[in-house]
Amino acid sequence: MKLFLDTANVEEIKQATDWGVISGVTTNPSLAAKENEDFSKILPAICNLVDGPISAEVISMDYEGMVKEARELAGVHKNVAIKIPVMPEGLKAVKTLSAEGIRVNVTLVFSVNQALLAARAGAAFISPFLGRIDDIGQTGVALVRDIVDMIDLHELDAEVIAASIRHPEHVPGVALAGSHIATVPFKVLEQMFKHPLTDQGIEKFLEDWKKAQASN
Ligand code: G3P
């Protein structure tokens, strides 16, 4: 399972790429709105930092608007993938854009039916939002597993991006469910490093080393 970073914050992306674990980035209008800079400046900066799919979302709700916005965003860099919500106008745009070789990440997916429709329309990526499924009392990881199973069973081309990840335990959950990609907020990525036994182990190694140096 690849790890993408779910952020529009360039500093976070710089730090995560230095750690060598990030294969792509996903953004959305809410994440972009948190930044102080215009998204037209942020997107090329992200593309310069990460050599992998960078998802940028359209905000138009009609086919013509989505296709126009998508072509502009895709023109920024070859790695830009277009995020489009799963809805009839959106899937019509997915069909047009995928035929042009533009990769589309179908977003706001909450059911196997929506994932099947997205894959049939030609989506390169499908993003189930597991945290929001948990929010309504269902199990997000189970949805990811069902979508991955459906894609494998029918040999569809789309890759699943487990999105709306809220805590580090979601990550092994979706990895073991077979998700191709997990897109994680920076905070969750930091939390993935943490284990009290690692901290204790480092402390003990250093302490023993210092003791040995002092007695030599
Ligand atoms: O990748 C989608 C993600 O940004 C949504 O997360 O926490 O707003 O449900 P959240």
Coordinates of C-alpha atoms and ligand atoms in Angstrom, one line a residue:
M1 CA 0.0 0.0 0.0
K2 CA 1.3 3.4 -1.0
L3 CA 1.1 6.4 1.3
F4 CA -0.1 9.7 0.0
L5 CA -0.3 12.9 2.1
D6 CA -3.7 14.5 2.5
T7 CA -2.9 18.2 2.7
A8 CA -2.4 21.4 0.7
N9 CA 0.3 22.6 3.1
V10 CA 3.6 22.8 1.3
E11 CA 5.7 22.8 4.5
E12 CA 4.1 19.5 5.6
I13 CA 4.7 18.0 2.2
K14 CA 8.4 19.1 2.2
Q15 CA 8.9 17.4 5.6
A16 CA 7.1 14.2 4.6
T17 CA 9.0 13.9 1.3
D18 CA 12.3 14.3 3.3
W19 CA 11.3 11.2 5.2
G20 CA 11.0 9.3 1.9
V21 CA 7.6 7.7 2.5
I22 CA 5.3 9.7 0.3
S23 CA 4.2 8.6 -3.2
G24 CA 1.6 11.3 -3.9
V25 CA -0.6 14.0 -2.5
T26 CA -4.4 14.6 -2.3
T27 CA -6.0 18.0 -1.7
N28 CA -9.6 19.1 -1.6
P29 CA -11.3 22.6 -1.4
S30 CA -11.5 22.5 2.4
L31 CA -7.8 21.7 2.7
A32 CA -6.9 24.4 0.1
A33 CA -9.0 27.0 2.0
K34 CA -6.9 26.5 5.2
E35 CA -3.8 27.8 3.4
N36 CA -3.0 31.5 3.1
E37 CA -1.9 31.2 -0.5
D38 CA -3.8 31.0 -3.7
F39 CA -4.2 27.4 -4.8
S40 CA -2.9 28.3 -8.3
K41 CA 0.5 28.9 -6.6
I42 CA 0.2 25.9 -4.2
L43 CA -0.4 23.3 -6.9
P44 CA 2.8 23.8 -8.9
A45 CA 4.8 24.0 -5.7
I46 CA 3.4 20.6 -4.6
C47 CA 4.2 19.2 -8.1
N48 CA 7.8 20.3 -7.8
L49 CA 8.1 18.4 -4.5
V50 CA 6.4 15.1 -5.1
D51 CA 6.9 12.9 -8.2
G52 CA 3.6 11.0 -8.0
P53 CA -0.1 11.7 -8.5
I54 CA -1.3 15.0 -7.0
S55 CA -5.1 15.3 -6.7
A56 CA -6.7 18.7 -7.3
E57 CA -10.5 19.0 -7.1
V58 CA -12.9 20.8 -9.4
I59 CA -15.6 22.9 -7.8
S60 CA -17.9 23.2 -10.8
M61 CA -21.1 21.1 -10.5
D62 CA -21.9 20.9 -14.2
Y63 CA -20.2 18.7 -16.9
E64 CA -18.9 21.6 -19.0
G65 CA -17.5 23.4 -16.0
M66 CA -15.8 20.3 -14.6
V67 CA -14.2 19.4 -17.9
K68 CA -12.9 23.0 -18.4
E69 CA -11.5 23.2 -14.8
A70 CA -10.0 19.7 -15.1
R71 CA -8.2 20.5 -18.3
E72 CA -6.7 23.7 -16.8
L73 CA -5.6 21.8 -13.7
A74 CA -4.2 18.9 -15.7
G75 CA -2.2 21.5 -17.7
V76 CA -0.3 22.6 -14.6
H77 CA 1.8 19.3 -14.5
K78 CA 1.6 15.8 -15.9
N79 CA 1.2 14.4 -12.4
V80 CA -2.0 16.2 -11.6
A81 CA -5.0 13.9 -11.1
I82 CA -8.5 15.5 -11.1
K83 CA -10.8 14.9 -8.2
I84 CA -14.4 14.8 -9.1
P85 CA -17.3 13.9 -6.8
V86 CA -19.4 10.8 -7.6
M87 CA -22.5 12.2 -9.3
P88 CA -24.0 11.9 -12.8
E89 CA -22.4 15.0 -14.2
G90 CA -19.2 14.1 -12.6
L91 CA -19.0 10.6 -14.1
K92 CA -19.8 12.0 -17.5
A93 CA -16.8 14.2 -17.1
V94 CA -14.7 11.2 -15.9
K95 CA -15.5 9.5 -19.2
T96 CA -14.4 12.5 -21.3
L97 CA -11.3 13.2 -19.3
S98 CA -10.1 9.6 -19.0
A99 CA -10.5 9.2 -22.8
E100 CA -8.1 12.2 -23.1
G101 CA -5.6 10.5 -20.8
I102 CA -6.3 12.7 -17.8
R103 CA -6.4 10.6 -14.6
V104 CA -9.5 11.2 -12.4
N105 CA -9.8 10.5 -8.7
V106 CA -13.5 10.0 -8.0
T107 CA -14.2 11.3 -4.5
L108 CA -16.8 11.3 -1.8
V109 CA -17.4 7.6 -2.3
F110 CA -19.5 6.0 0.4
S111 CA -20.8 2.7 -1.2
V112 CA -19.7 -0.2 -3.3
N113 CA -22.3 0.9 -5.9
Q114 CA -20.7 4.4 -6.2
A115 CA -17.3 2.7 -6.6
L116 CA -18.5 0.4 -9.3
L117 CA -20.0 3.4 -11.2
A118 CA -16.8 5.3 -10.9
A119 CA -14.6 2.4 -12.1
R120 CA -17.0 1.8 -15.1
A121 CA -16.8 5.5 -16.1
G122 CA -13.0 5.2 -16.2
A123 CA -11.7 6.5 -12.8
A124 CA -8.0 5.9 -12.2
F125 CA -8.6 6.3 -8.5
I126 CA -11.6 5.8 -6.2
S127 CA -11.6 7.5 -2.8
P128 CA -13.9 6.1 -0.1
F129 CA -14.0 8.4 2.9
L130 CA -13.8 6.0 5.8
G131 CA -13.7 8.5 8.7
R132 CA -17.0 10.0 7.6
I133 CA -18.5 6.5 7.4
D134 CA -17.3 5.9 11.0
D135 CA -18.9 9.2 11.9
I136 CA -22.4 7.9 11.0
G137 CA -21.9 4.7 13.1
Q138 CA -20.8 2.3 10.3
T139 CA -17.3 0.8 9.7
G140 CA -15.2 2.7 7.2
V141 CA -12.5 -0.1 7.0
A142 CA -15.2 -2.6 6.0
L143 CA -16.3 -0.3 3.2
V144 CA -12.7 -0.1 1.9
R145 CA -12.4 -3.9 2.0
D146 CA -15.6 -4.4 0.1
I147 CA -14.6 -1.9 -2.6
V148 CA -11.2 -3.5 -3.0
D149 CA -12.7 -7.0 -3.2
M150 CA -15.2 -5.8 -5.8
I151 CA -12.4 -4.2 -7.9
D152 CA -10.2 -7.4 -7.7
L153 CA -13.1 -9.8 -8.4
H154 CA -14.1 -8.0 -11.5
E155 CA -10.5 -7.1 -12.6
L156 CA -11.3 -3.3 -12.8
D157 CA -8.4 -0.9 -13.3
A158 CA -9.0 1.7 -10.7
E159 CA -6.9 2.0 -7.6
V160 CA -8.5 2.6 -4.2
I161 CA -7.4 5.5 -2.1
A162 CA -8.5 5.1 1.5
A163 CA -9.4 8.7 2.4
S164 CA -10.7 10.6 5.4
I165 CA -8.2 8.8 7.7
R166 CA -8.5 10.2 11.2
H167 CA -6.1 8.2 13.3
P168 CA -3.1 5.9 13.0
E169 CA -5.1 2.7 13.6
H170 CA -7.0 3.4 10.4
V171 CA -3.8 2.8 8.4
P172 CA -3.1 -0.9 9.2
G173 CA -6.9 -1.4 8.9
V174 CA -7.0 -0.3 5.3
A175 CA -3.6 -1.9 4.5
L176 CA -4.9 -5.3 5.6
A177 CA -8.1 -4.6 3.7
G178 CA -6.0 -4.5 0.6
S179 CA -6.3 -0.7 -0.2
H180 CA -3.8 0.2 -2.9
I181 CA -3.2 3.7 -1.3
A182 CA -4.0 5.4 2.0
T183 CA -4.0 9.2 2.0
V184 CA -3.1 10.4 5.5
P185 CA -3.1 13.8 7.2
F186 CA 0.4 15.0 8.3
K187 CA -0.6 14.5 12.0
V188 CA -1.4 10.8 11.4
L189 CA 1.8 10.3 9.5
E190 CA 3.7 11.7 12.5
Q191 CA 1.7 9.4 14.8
M192 CA 2.6 6.4 12.7
F193 CA 6.2 6.7 13.8
K194 CA 5.4 6.6 17.5
H195 CA 5.7 3.6 19.8
P196 CA 6.6 3.9 23.5
L197 CA 8.9 0.9 23.3
T198 CA 10.9 2.6 20.5
D199 CA 11.4 5.7 22.6
Q200 CA 12.3 3.6 25.7
G201 CA 14.7 1.5 23.5
I202 CA 16.5 4.5 22.1
E203 CA 16.8 6.0 25.6
K204 CA 18.3 2.7 27.0
F205 CA 20.7 2.3 24.1
L206 CA 22.1 5.8 24.6
E207 CA 22.3 5.4 28.4
D208 CA 24.2 2.1 28.1
W209 CA 26.5 3.6 25.5
K210 CA 27.3 6.6 27.8
K211 CA 27.9 4.3 30.8
A212 CA 30.3 2.2 28.7
Q213 CA 32.2 5.3 27.5
A214 CA 32.5 6.6 31.1
S215 CA 33.9 3.3 32.4
N216 CA 36.5 3.0 29.6
Ligands
G3P1 O1 -9.1 12.8 1.8 C1 -10.4 13.3 2.2 C2 -10.2 14.0 3.4 O2 -9.5 15.2 3.3 C3 -11.5 14.2 4.2 O3 -11.2 14.0 5.5 O4 -11.4 14.2 7.9 O5 -12.6 15.9 6.4 O6 -13.4 13.5 6.5 P1 -12.2 14.4 6.6

